[in-house]
PDB file of C-alpha atoms in Angstrom:
ATOM      1  CA  MET H1415      70.387 119.567 129.524  1.00  0.00           C
ATOM      2  CA  ALA H1416      71.740 120.077 133.042  1.00  0.00           C
ATOM      3  CA  SER H1417      75.190 121.478 133.175  1.00  0.00           C
ATOM      4  CA  THR H1418      78.022 119.218 133.885  1.00  0.00           C
ATOM      5  CA  LEU H1419      80.679 122.026 135.041  1.00  0.00           C
ATOM      6  CA  THR H1420      82.445 121.671 138.198  1.00  0.00           C
ATOM      7  CA  LEU H1421      83.057 124.391 140.892  1.00  0.00           C
ATOM      8  CA  LEU H1422      86.692 123.719 139.666  1.00  0.00           C
ATOM      9  CA  ASP H1423      85.538 124.457 135.896  1.00  0.00           C
ATOM     10  CA  HIS H1424      84.001 127.531 137.375  1.00  0.00           C
ATOM     11  CA  LEU H1425      86.682 129.195 139.091  1.00  0.00           C
ATOM     12  CA  ARG H1426      89.129 128.724 136.511  1.00  0.00           C
ATOM     13  CA  ILE H1427      86.764 130.177 133.713  1.00  0.00           C
ATOM     14  CA  GLU H1428      86.169 133.169 136.213  1.00  0.00           C
ATOM     15  CA  TYR H1429      89.826 133.535 137.152  1.00  0.00           C
ATOM     16  CA  ALA H1430      90.056 133.819 132.986  1.00  0.00           C
ATOM     17  CA  ILE H1431      87.500 136.378 133.019  1.00  0.00           C
ATOM     18  CA  VAL H1432      88.895 138.402 135.444  1.00  0.00           C
ATOM     19  CA  ARG H1433      92.261 138.044 134.173  1.00  0.00           C
ATOM     20  CA  VAL H1434      91.462 139.325 130.478  1.00  0.00           C
ATOM     21  CA  ASP H1435      88.980 141.807 132.753  1.00  0.00           C
ATOM     22  CA  VAL H1436      91.840 143.814 133.649  1.00  0.00           C
ATOM     23  CA  MET H1437      93.569 143.457 130.023  1.00  0.00           C
ATOM     24  CA  ILE H1438      91.032 145.517 128.577  1.00  0.00           C
ATOM     25  CA  SER H1439      90.157 148.099 131.299  1.00  0.00           C
ATOM     26  CA  ALA H1440      90.640 150.922 128.533  1.00  0.00           C
ATOM     27  CA  LEU H1441      87.684 149.953 126.933  1.00  0.00           C
ATOM     28  CA  SER H1442      84.309 151.179 128.267  1.00  0.00           C
ATOM     29  CA  LEU H1443      82.845 149.372 131.106  1.00  0.00           C
ATOM     30  CA  GLU H1444      79.718 149.132 128.266  1.00  0.00           C
ATOM     31  CA  ARG H1445      81.770 147.047 125.730  1.00  0.00           C
ATOM     32  CA  GLN H1446      83.854 145.080 128.391  1.00  0.00           C
ATOM     33  CA  GLU H1447      80.659 143.787 130.121  1.00  0.00           C
ATOM     34  CA  GLU H1448      79.769 142.482 126.555  1.00  0.00           C
ATOM     35  CA  ILE H1449      82.675 141.258 125.735  1.00  0.00           C
ATOM     36  CA  LEU H1450      83.216 139.149 129.161  1.00  0.00           C
ATOM     37  CA  GLY H1451      79.624 138.104 129.465  1.00  0.00           C
ATOM     38  CA  GLU H1452      79.897 136.653 125.450  1.00  0.00           C
ATOM     39  CA  LEU H1453      83.735 135.145 126.748  1.00  0.00           C
ATOM     40  CA  ARG H1454      81.748 133.618 129.570  1.00  0.00           C
ATOM     41  CA  THR H1455      78.974 131.916 127.489  1.00  0.00           C
ATOM     42  CA  ASN H1456      81.535 130.363 125.245  1.00  0.00           C
ATOM     43  CA  LEU H1457      84.080 128.966 127.655  1.00  0.00           C
ATOM     44  CA  ARG H1458      81.168 127.515 129.752  1.00  0.00           C
ATOM     45  CA  ALA H1459      79.881 126.038 126.144  1.00  0.00           C
ATOM     46  CA  ALA H1460      83.508 125.170 125.315  1.00  0.00           C
ATOM     47  CA  SER H1461      84.139 123.630 129.173  1.00  0.00           C
ATOM     48  CA  GLU H1462      81.049 121.113 128.671  1.00  0.00           C
ATOM     49  CA  LYS H1463      82.844 119.836 125.833  1.00  0.00           C
ATOM     50  CA  MET H1464      86.169 119.361 126.827  1.00  0.00           C
ATOM     51  CA  GLY H1465      87.067 120.557 130.546  1.00  0.00           C
ATOM     52  CA  SER H1466      87.778 124.253 131.590  1.00  0.00           C
ATOM     53  CA  ALA H1467      91.447 123.696 131.407  1.00  0.00           C
ATOM     54  CA  GLU H1468      91.405 122.777 127.901  1.00  0.00           C
ATOM     55  CA  ALA H1469      88.884 125.296 127.401  1.00  0.00           C
ATOM     56  CA  VAL H1470      91.057 128.219 128.370  1.00  0.00           C
ATOM     57  CA  ARG H1471      93.746 126.675 126.515  1.00  0.00           C
ATOM     58  CA  ARG H1472      92.527 126.700 123.434  1.00  0.00           C
ATOM     59  CA  LEU H1473      91.879 130.329 123.609  1.00  0.00           C
ATOM     60  CA  GLY H1474      95.493 130.610 122.762  1.00  0.00           C
ATOM     61  CA  GLY H1475      96.607 133.022 124.844  1.00  0.00           C
ATOM     62  CA  LEU H1476      94.525 135.287 127.562  1.00  0.00           C
ATOM     63  CA  ARG H1477      97.001 138.441 126.431  1.00  0.00           C
ATOM     64  CA  ARG H1478      96.867 137.871 122.608  1.00  0.00           C
ATOM     65  CA  LEU H1479      92.942 137.457 122.822  1.00  0.00           C
ATOM     66  CA  ALA H1480      92.811 140.879 125.121  1.00  0.00           C
ATOM     67  CA  ARG H1481      95.093 142.633 122.635  1.00  0.00           C
ATOM     68  CA  SER H1482      92.856 141.165 119.562  1.00  0.00           C
ATOM     69  CA  TYR H1483      89.467 143.020 121.153  1.00  0.00           C
ATOM     70  CA  LEU H1484      91.682 146.079 121.977  1.00  0.00           C
ATOM     71  CA  ASP H1485      92.529 146.654 118.339  1.00  0.00           C
ATOM     72  CA  VAL H1486      88.973 145.752 117.236  1.00  0.00           C
ATOM     73  CA  GLU H1487      88.175 149.017 119.239  1.00  0.00           C
ATOM     74  CA  TYR H1488      91.098 151.200 118.668  1.00  0.00           C
ATOM     75  CA  GLY H1489      92.328 150.031 115.110  1.00  0.00           C
ATOM     76  CA  ASP H1490      95.897 150.177 115.726  1.00  0.00           C
ATOM     77  CA  PRO H1491      98.170 147.102 117.252  1.00  0.00           C
ATOM     78  CA  GLY H1492     100.342 148.188 120.120  1.00  0.00           C
ATOM     79  CA  PRO H1493     100.312 148.622 123.951  1.00  0.00           C
ATOM     80  CA  ARG H1494      98.195 150.643 125.259  1.00  0.00           C
ATOM     81  CA  PRO H1495      97.914 152.512 128.489  1.00  0.00           C
ATOM     82  CA  ARG H1496      96.419 150.214 131.665  1.00  0.00           C
ATOM     83  CA  TRP H1497      94.668 152.512 133.448  1.00  0.00           C
ATOM     84  CA  LEU H1498      93.116 150.721 136.060  1.00  0.00           C
ATOM     85  CA  ILE H1499      97.178 149.192 136.683  1.00  0.00           C
ATOM     86  CA  GLY H1500      98.228 152.898 137.274  1.00  0.00           C
ATOM     87  CA  ILE H1501      94.882 153.553 139.434  1.00  0.00           C
ATOM     88  CA  LEU H1502      96.264 150.615 141.747  1.00  0.00           C
ATOM     89  CA  TRP H1503      99.899 152.109 142.182  1.00  0.00           C
ATOM     90  CA  VAL H1504      98.414 154.838 143.476  1.00  0.00           C
ATOM     91  CA  PHE H1505      96.847 153.020 145.940  1.00  0.00           C
ATOM     92  CA  VAL H1506     100.276 151.351 146.768  1.00  0.00           C
ATOM     93  CA  VAL H1507     102.271 153.977 146.827  1.00  0.00           C
ATOM     94  CA  VAL H1508      99.439 156.260 149.441  1.00  0.00           C
ATOM     95  CA  GLY H1509      99.802 152.864 151.616  1.00  0.00           C
ATOM     96  CA  VAL H1510     103.719 152.906 151.266  1.00  0.00           C
ATOM     97  CA  LEU H1511     103.146 156.792 152.428  1.00  0.00           C
ATOM     98  CA  LEU H1512     100.918 156.122 154.883  1.00  0.00           C
ATOM     99  CA  ALA H1513     102.857 152.704 156.398  1.00  0.00           C
ATOM    100  CA  VAL H1514     105.793 155.167 156.367  1.00  0.00           C
ATOM    101  CA  ALA H1515     104.350 158.053 158.228  1.00  0.00           C
ATOM    102  CA  PHE H1516     102.541 155.490 161.081  1.00  0.00           C
ATOM    103  CA  ALA H1517     106.129 153.766 161.552  1.00  0.00           C
ATOM    104  CA  GLY H1518     107.632 157.166 162.497  1.00  0.00           C
ATOM    105  CA  SER H1519     104.606 158.037 164.364  1.00  0.00           C
ATOM    106  CA  LEU H1520     105.205 154.920 166.366  1.00  0.00           C
ATOM    107  CA  GLY H1521     109.115 155.559 166.518  1.00  0.00           C
ATOM    108  CA  PHE H1522     108.478 159.368 167.624  1.00  0.00           C
ATOM    109  CA  VAL H1523     105.791 157.875 170.715  1.00  0.00           C
ATOM    110  CA  HIS H1524     108.374 155.144 171.553  1.00  0.00           C
ATOM    111  CA  GLY H1525     111.005 157.866 171.638  1.00  0.00           C
ATOM    112  CA  VAL H1526     109.550 159.969 173.773  1.00  0.00           C
ATOM    113  CA  LEU H1527     108.765 157.319 176.433  1.00  0.00           C
ATOM    114  CA  ALA H1528     112.509 155.783 175.955  1.00  0.00           C
ATOM    115  CA  ALA H1529     113.419 159.130 176.660  1.00  0.00           C
ATOM    116  CA  ASP H1530     110.777 159.723 179.951  1.00  0.00           C
ATOM    117  CA  PRO H1531     108.987 156.673 180.939  1.00  0.00           C
ATOM    118  CA  GLU H1532     106.673 159.271 183.506  1.00  0.00           C
ATOM    119  CA  ALA H1533     106.162 161.993 180.039  1.00  0.00           C
ATOM    120  CA  SER H1534     103.069 163.704 180.728  1.00  0.00           C
ATOM    121  CA  GLY H1535     102.301 166.597 178.246  1.00  0.00           C
ATOM    122  CA  THR H1536     101.859 167.183 174.804  1.00  0.00           C
ATOM    123  CA  TYR H1537     104.823 166.338 172.328  1.00  0.00           C
ATOM    124  CA  ALA H1538     105.083 168.001 168.851  1.00  0.00           C
ATOM    125  CA  TRP H1539     106.350 165.741 165.668  1.00  0.00           C
ATOM    126  CA  HIS H1540     107.163 168.315 162.902  1.00  0.00           C
ATOM    127  CA  ALA H1541     108.888 165.261 160.378  1.00  0.00           C
ATOM    128  CA  LEU H1542     106.026 165.306 158.262  1.00  0.00           C
ATOM    129  CA  ALA H1543     106.344 168.933 157.020  1.00  0.00           C
ATOM    130  CA  PRO H1544     105.367 170.586 154.952  1.00  0.00           C
ATOM    131  CA  VAL H1545     102.105 168.447 154.283  1.00  0.00           C
ATOM    132  CA  VAL H1546     101.500 167.920 157.641  1.00  0.00           C
ATOM    133  CA  ARG H1547     102.147 171.007 160.339  1.00  0.00           C
ATOM    134  CA  SER H1548     102.486 168.743 163.346  1.00  0.00           C
ATOM    135  CA  GLU H1549     101.276 165.384 164.864  1.00  0.00           C
ATOM    136  CA  ASP H1550     100.732 166.320 168.529  1.00  0.00           C
ATOM    137  CA  PHE H1551     100.835 163.572 171.071  1.00  0.00           C
ATOM    138  CA  VAL H1552      99.482 163.891 174.320  1.00  0.00           C
ATOM    139  CA  PHE H1553     100.808 161.605 177.133  1.00  0.00           C
ATOM    140  CA  SER H1554      99.755 161.662 180.739  1.00  0.00           C
ATOM    141  CA  GLY H1555     101.700 159.588 183.404  1.00  0.00           C
ATOM    142  CA  GLY H1556     104.001 157.618 180.025  1.00  0.00           C
ATOM    143  CA  ARG H1557     100.737 156.556 178.933  1.00  0.00           C
ATOM    144  CA  LEU H1558      99.879 157.745 175.443  1.00  0.00           C
ATOM    145  CA  HIS H1559      96.211 159.561 176.030  1.00  0.00           C
ATOM    146  CA  SER H1560      95.356 160.739 172.294  1.00  0.00           C
ATOM    147  CA  PHE H1561      96.956 162.462 169.350  1.00  0.00           C
ATOM    148  CA  GLY H1562      96.212 164.926 166.847  1.00  0.00           C
ATOM    149  CA  VAL H1563      96.987 165.669 162.986  1.00  0.00           C
ATOM    150  CA  ALA H1564      97.108 169.697 161.562  1.00  0.00           C
ATOM    151  CA  PHE H1565      97.622 169.116 158.062  1.00  0.00           C
ATOM    152  CA  SER H1566      99.171 172.869 156.371  1.00  0.00           C
ATOM    153  CA  ALA H1567      97.382 175.212 153.982  1.00  0.00           C
ATOM    154  CA  PRO H1568      95.417 173.447 150.980  1.00  0.00           C
ATOM    155  CA  VAL H1569      97.563 174.927 148.573  1.00  0.00           C
ATOM    156  CA  LEU H1570      99.914 172.250 149.528  1.00  0.00           C
ATOM    157  CA  ALA H1571      97.485 169.401 148.492  1.00  0.00           C
ATOM    158  CA  VAL H1572      98.908 170.758 144.797  1.00  0.00           C
ATOM    159  CA  PRO H1573     102.299 168.805 145.308  1.00  0.00           C
ATOM    160  CA  ALA H1574     100.404 165.632 146.448  1.00  0.00           C
ATOM    161  CA  VAL H1575      97.646 165.257 143.317  1.00  0.00           C
ATOM    162  CA  ALA H1576     100.704 166.279 140.933  1.00  0.00           C
ATOM    163  CA  LEU H1577     103.015 162.883 142.719  1.00  0.00           C
ATOM    164  CA  GLY H1578      99.475 161.141 142.426  1.00  0.00           C
ATOM    165  CA  ALA H1579      99.130 162.141 138.940  1.00  0.00           C
ATOM    166  CA  ALA H1580     102.701 161.100 137.911  1.00  0.00           C
ATOM    167  CA  VAL H1581     102.511 157.721 140.282  1.00  0.00           C
ATOM    168  CA  LEU H1582      99.170 157.135 137.627  1.00  0.00           C
ATOM    169  CA  ALA H1583     100.912 158.059 134.623  1.00  0.00           C
ATOM    170  CA  ILE H1584     103.823 155.987 135.400  1.00  0.00           C
ATOM    171  CA  GLY H1585     101.897 152.885 136.718  1.00  0.00           C
ATOM    172  CA  ALA H1586      99.989 153.165 133.542  1.00  0.00           C
ATOM    173  CA  ARG H1587     102.344 153.429 131.072  1.00  0.00           C
ATOM    174  CA  ALA H1588     100.426 156.948 129.985  1.00  0.00           C
ATOM    175  CA  TRP H1589     103.052 157.470 127.343  1.00  0.00           C
ATOM    176  CA  ARG H1590     101.690 154.913 125.594  1.00  0.00           C
ATOM    177  CA  CYS H1591      98.576 157.368 124.380  1.00  0.00           C
ATOM    178  CA  LEU H1592     101.447 159.540 122.381  1.00  0.00           C
ATOM    179  CA  PRO H1593     101.210 159.191 118.499  1.00  0.00           C
ATOM    180  CA  LEU H1594     104.499 158.732 118.418  1.00  0.00           C
ATOM    181  CA  TRP H1595     104.823 155.903 120.991  1.00  0.00           C
ATOM    182  CA  ARG H1596     102.059 154.217 119.358  1.00  0.00           C
ATOM    183  CA  ARG H1597     103.630 154.321 115.576  1.00  0.00           C
ATOM    184  CA  GLY H1598     106.885 152.458 117.068  1.00  0.00           C
TER     185      GLY H1598
ATOM    186  CA  MET E1022      96.775 113.223 107.562  1.00  0.00           C
ATOM    187  CA  ASN E1023      95.319 116.802 106.914  1.00  0.00           C
ATOM    188  CA  PRO E1024      98.085 119.418 105.886  1.00  0.00           C
ATOM    189  CA  SER E1025      98.473 121.927 108.569  1.00  0.00           C
ATOM    190  CA  HIS E1026      96.763 125.238 107.766  1.00  0.00           C
ATOM    191  CA  ASP E1027      99.208 128.275 107.732  1.00  0.00           C
ATOM    192  CA  PRO E1028      98.021 130.485 110.264  1.00  0.00           C
ATOM    193  CA  GLN E1029      98.517 133.473 108.826  1.00  0.00           C
ATOM    194  CA  LEU E1030      96.587 132.219 105.500  1.00  0.00           C
ATOM    195  CA  LEU E1031      93.657 131.344 107.733  1.00  0.00           C
ATOM    196  CA  LYS E1032      93.714 134.962 109.118  1.00  0.00           C
ATOM    197  CA  GLY E1033      93.656 136.434 105.939  1.00  0.00           C
ATOM    198  CA  VAL E1034      90.036 134.288 104.924  1.00  0.00           C
ATOM    199  CA  LEU E1035      88.840 134.277 108.314  1.00  0.00           C
ATOM    200  CA  SER E1036      86.276 136.796 108.306  1.00  0.00           C
ATOM    201  CA  PRO E1037      84.314 135.874 104.626  1.00  0.00           C
ATOM    202  CA  VAL E1038      84.774 132.121 106.255  1.00  0.00           C
ATOM    203  CA  LEU E1039      83.051 133.309 109.459  1.00  0.00           C
ATOM    204  CA  LEU E1040      80.450 135.331 107.015  1.00  0.00           C
ATOM    205  CA  GLN E1041      79.653 132.345 105.078  1.00  0.00           C
ATOM    206  CA  LEU E1042      78.951 130.410 108.281  1.00  0.00           C
ATOM    207  CA  VAL E1043      76.331 132.466 109.612  1.00  0.00           C
ATOM    208  CA  ALA E1044      74.834 133.110 106.810  1.00  0.00           C
ATOM    209  CA  GLU E1045      74.094 129.612 106.296  1.00  0.00           C
ATOM    210  CA  ARG E1046      73.016 129.214 110.186  1.00  0.00           C
ATOM    211  CA  GLU E1047      72.943 131.985 112.793  1.00  0.00           C
ATOM    212  CA  SER E1048      75.374 130.566 115.604  1.00  0.00           C
ATOM    213  CA  TYR E1049      77.170 131.915 118.631  1.00  0.00           C
ATOM    214  CA  GLY E1050      81.131 131.844 119.359  1.00  0.00           C
ATOM    215  CA  TYR E1051      81.667 128.480 120.213  1.00  0.00           C
ATOM    216  CA  GLU E1052      79.345 126.924 117.488  1.00  0.00           C
ATOM    217  CA  LEU E1053      81.558 128.724 115.033  1.00  0.00           C
ATOM    218  CA  VAL E1054      84.723 127.121 116.646  1.00  0.00           C
ATOM    219  CA  GLN E1055      82.953 123.676 116.539  1.00  0.00           C
ATOM    220  CA  ARG E1056      81.765 124.433 112.751  1.00  0.00           C
ATOM    221  CA  LEU E1057      85.289 125.560 111.718  1.00  0.00           C
ATOM    222  CA  HIS E1058      86.522 122.753 113.342  1.00  0.00           C
ATOM    223  CA  ASP E1059      84.252 120.198 111.871  1.00  0.00           C
ATOM    224  CA  LEU E1060      85.041 121.691 108.288  1.00  0.00           C
ATOM    225  CA  GLY E1061      88.889 120.875 109.123  1.00  0.00           C
ATOM    226  CA  LEU E1062      90.287 124.139 110.520  1.00  0.00           C
ATOM    227  CA  THR E1063      91.274 122.780 114.002  1.00  0.00           C
ATOM    228  CA  GLY E1064      93.976 125.275 113.735  1.00  0.00           C
ATOM    229  CA  VAL E1065      92.327 128.400 114.417  1.00  0.00           C
ATOM    230  CA  ALA E1066      92.394 128.973 118.371  1.00  0.00           C
ATOM    231  CA  ASP E1067      88.814 130.200 120.059  1.00  0.00           C
ATOM    232  CA  GLY E1068      90.306 133.364 120.682  1.00  0.00           C
ATOM    233  CA  THR E1069      91.388 134.686 117.282  1.00  0.00           C
ATOM    234  CA  VAL E1070      87.727 133.723 116.380  1.00  0.00           C
ATOM    235  CA  TYR E1071      85.686 135.521 118.988  1.00  0.00           C
ATOM    236  CA  PRO E1072      87.548 138.927 118.543  1.00  0.00           C
ATOM    237  CA  ALA E1073      86.909 138.225 114.893  1.00  0.00           C
ATOM    238  CA  LEU E1074      83.026 137.973 115.266  1.00  0.00           C
ATOM    239  CA  ALA E1075      83.382 141.249 117.270  1.00  0.00           C
ATOM    240  CA  ARG E1076      85.350 142.946 114.256  1.00  0.00           C
ATOM    241  CA  LEU E1077      82.818 141.640 112.245  1.00  0.00           C
ATOM    242  CA  GLU E1078      80.206 143.144 114.472  1.00  0.00           C
ATOM    243  CA  ARG E1079      81.861 146.496 114.953  1.00  0.00           C
ATOM    244  CA  GLU E1080      82.143 146.885 110.859  1.00  0.00           C
ATOM    245  CA  GLY E1081      78.310 146.586 110.711  1.00  0.00           C
ATOM    246  CA  ARG E1082      78.825 143.092 109.130  1.00  0.00           C
ATOM    247  CA  VAL E1083      76.700 140.784 110.885  1.00  0.00           C
ATOM    248  CA  VAL E1084      73.958 141.812 113.661  1.00  0.00           C
ATOM    249  CA  ALA E1085      74.124 139.708 117.328  1.00  0.00           C
ATOM    250  CA  ARG E1086      70.768 138.999 118.971  1.00  0.00           C
ATOM    251  CA  LEU E1087      71.000 137.063 122.638  1.00  0.00           C
ATOM    252  CA  VAL E1088      68.900 133.906 122.595  1.00  0.00           C
ATOM    253  CA  SER E1089      68.023 132.496 126.241  1.00  0.00           C
ATOM    254  CA  SER E1090      69.855 129.000 126.465  1.00  0.00           C
ATOM    255  CA  ARG E1091      69.049 126.134 128.951  1.00  0.00           C
ATOM    256  CA  SER E1092      72.516 125.352 129.488  1.00  0.00           C
ATOM    257  CA  GLY E1093      73.449 128.181 131.042  1.00  0.00           C
ATOM    258  CA  PRO E1094      73.649 132.096 130.247  1.00  0.00           C
ATOM    259  CA  ALA E1095      71.868 133.597 126.898  1.00  0.00           C
ATOM    260  CA  ARG E1096      73.797 132.951 124.220  1.00  0.00           C
ATOM    261  CA  LYS E1097      74.295 135.858 121.520  1.00  0.00           C
ATOM    262  CA  TYR E1098      73.939 134.637 117.942  1.00  0.00           C
ATOM    263  CA  TYR E1099      75.099 136.361 114.568  1.00  0.00           C
ATOM    264  CA  ARG E1100      73.691 136.526 110.995  1.00  0.00           C
ATOM    265  CA  PRO E1101      75.252 138.582 108.440  1.00  0.00           C
ATOM    266  CA  THR E1102      73.744 142.497 107.537  1.00  0.00           C
ATOM    267  CA  PRO E1103      73.561 143.510 104.033  1.00  0.00           C
ATOM    268  CA  THR E1104      76.932 145.099 104.144  1.00  0.00           C
ATOM    269  CA  GLY E1105      78.034 141.375 105.633  1.00  0.00           C
ATOM    270  CA  TYR E1106      76.814 139.778 102.321  1.00  0.00           C
ATOM    271  CA  ASP E1107      78.767 142.073 100.275  1.00  0.00           C
ATOM    272  CA  ALA E1108      81.298 141.661 102.098  1.00  0.00           C
ATOM    273  CA  LEU E1109      81.397 138.063 101.427  1.00  0.00           C
ATOM    274  CA  THR E1110      80.677 138.096  98.145  1.00  0.00           C
ATOM    275  CA  THR E1111      83.708 140.284  97.534  1.00  0.00           C
ATOM    276  CA  GLY E1112      85.875 138.110 100.125  1.00  0.00           C
ATOM    277  CA  ALA E1113      84.743 134.769  98.162  1.00  0.00           C
ATOM    278  CA  SER E1114      85.338 136.312  94.791  1.00  0.00           C
ATOM    279  CA  GLY E1115      88.886 137.593  96.273  1.00  0.00           C
ATOM    280  CA  TRP E1116      89.514 134.430  96.987  1.00  0.00           C
ATOM    281  CA  ARG E1117      88.674 132.625  94.009  1.00  0.00           C
ATOM    282  CA  ALA E1118      90.549 135.353  92.221  1.00  0.00           C
ATOM    283  CA  LEU E1119      93.661 134.654  94.271  1.00  0.00           C
ATOM    284  CA  ALA E1120      93.476 130.850  93.904  1.00  0.00           C
ATOM    285  CA  ASP E1121      93.056 130.699  90.239  1.00  0.00           C
ATOM    286  CA  ILE E1122      96.343 132.200  90.242  1.00  0.00           C
ATOM    287  CA  VAL E1123      98.553 130.658  93.064  1.00  0.00           C
ATOM    288  CA  THR E1124      97.088 126.920  92.177  1.00  0.00           C
ATOM    289  CA  PRO E1125      98.132 127.137  88.680  1.00  0.00           C
ATOM    290  CA  LEU E1126     101.631 128.452  90.343  1.00  0.00           C
ATOM    291  CA  PHE E1127     102.114 125.546  92.452  1.00  0.00           C
ATOM    292  CA  ASP E1128     101.416 122.932  90.212  1.00  0.00           C
ATOM    293  CA  ARG E1129     104.393 123.733  88.086  1.00  0.00           C
ATOM    294  CA  PRO E1130     106.945 121.324  88.540  1.00  0.00           C
ATOM    295  CA  LEU E1131     110.008 122.708  90.261  1.00  0.00           C
ATOM    296  CA  PRO E1132     113.660 122.701  88.992  1.00  0.00           C
ATOM    297  CA  GLU E1133     116.143 121.065  90.699  1.00  0.00           C
ATOM    298  CA  ARG E1134     117.771 124.118  91.430  1.00  0.00           C
ATOM    299  CA  PRO E1135     117.032 127.720  90.643  1.00  0.00           C
ATOM    300  CA  ALA E1136     117.741 128.953  87.540  1.00  0.00           C
ATOM    301  CA  ALA E1137     120.197 131.822  87.132  1.00  0.00           C
ATOM    302  CA  PRO E1138     118.881 135.640  86.733  1.00  0.00           C
ATOM    303  CA  GLN E1139     117.964 137.112  83.665  1.00  0.00           C
ATOM    304  CA  GLU E1140     120.556 139.859  82.256  1.00  0.00           C
ATOM    305  CA  GLU E1141     118.415 143.342  82.060  1.00  0.00           C
ATOM    306  CA  ASP E1142     118.288 144.579  78.541  1.00  0.00           C
TER     307      ASP E1142
END
């Protein structure tokens, strides 16, 4: 029998699948694929009978569904770290830091040109020390010709990694791993 | 009018019920939901049944196989394992034993107000 599902039905089903996918990210990839594949099959079958909106509604709450799957794997009820969310937070923080650095660099360039519209030569910006030893901007006749970035010693990567780990831990709420936390 | 079924009561008996149904006929997830509704258990959310099946599979009480379907992706059909049959027997016996106690209790007439507490000797 040919499927009667519309594009909207498929989109609605896939949206529900994606939401559950995020919430069960603590499971192995293989297990996630199994669960989501089966859920997709069941949702499609239900949608053929009653429409996708009702089929999703009859799941009884995607958050509760996801938590039930996690309970099956891990046994104890309760919130768990969400590592995917933590990784997304790391990307957000890195993005914000890069945006701030870019804005600062742009400000520096504008500042040089405001001071000397016909600026020529190399101007060094040290505001990002100690991570970045200097950003060198080469001007020629009032126009930015090139720029270069000199990073500090590799040892300073350690604080950067520590910052990334902290953002990951906070974003994922890693303390939920702790037995004391999970016992409530 | 059918009385509404307490979800907490259903939760306790869902596993043996699912085992009974798959012992009668191999079924996939949504089909089991439909069969539960046909029995009159309309209050069982689909999202309660699917993880319950996952739990039964994890506990080794059911096994699943993929069967290709003409109307979409392959479906995962469940059937009991020997452990599942044992669990069904145990679950059904437990339910009957409980019902044997609780049913006569609920059949007892209720006084207009609770009796005074008995004094301890």
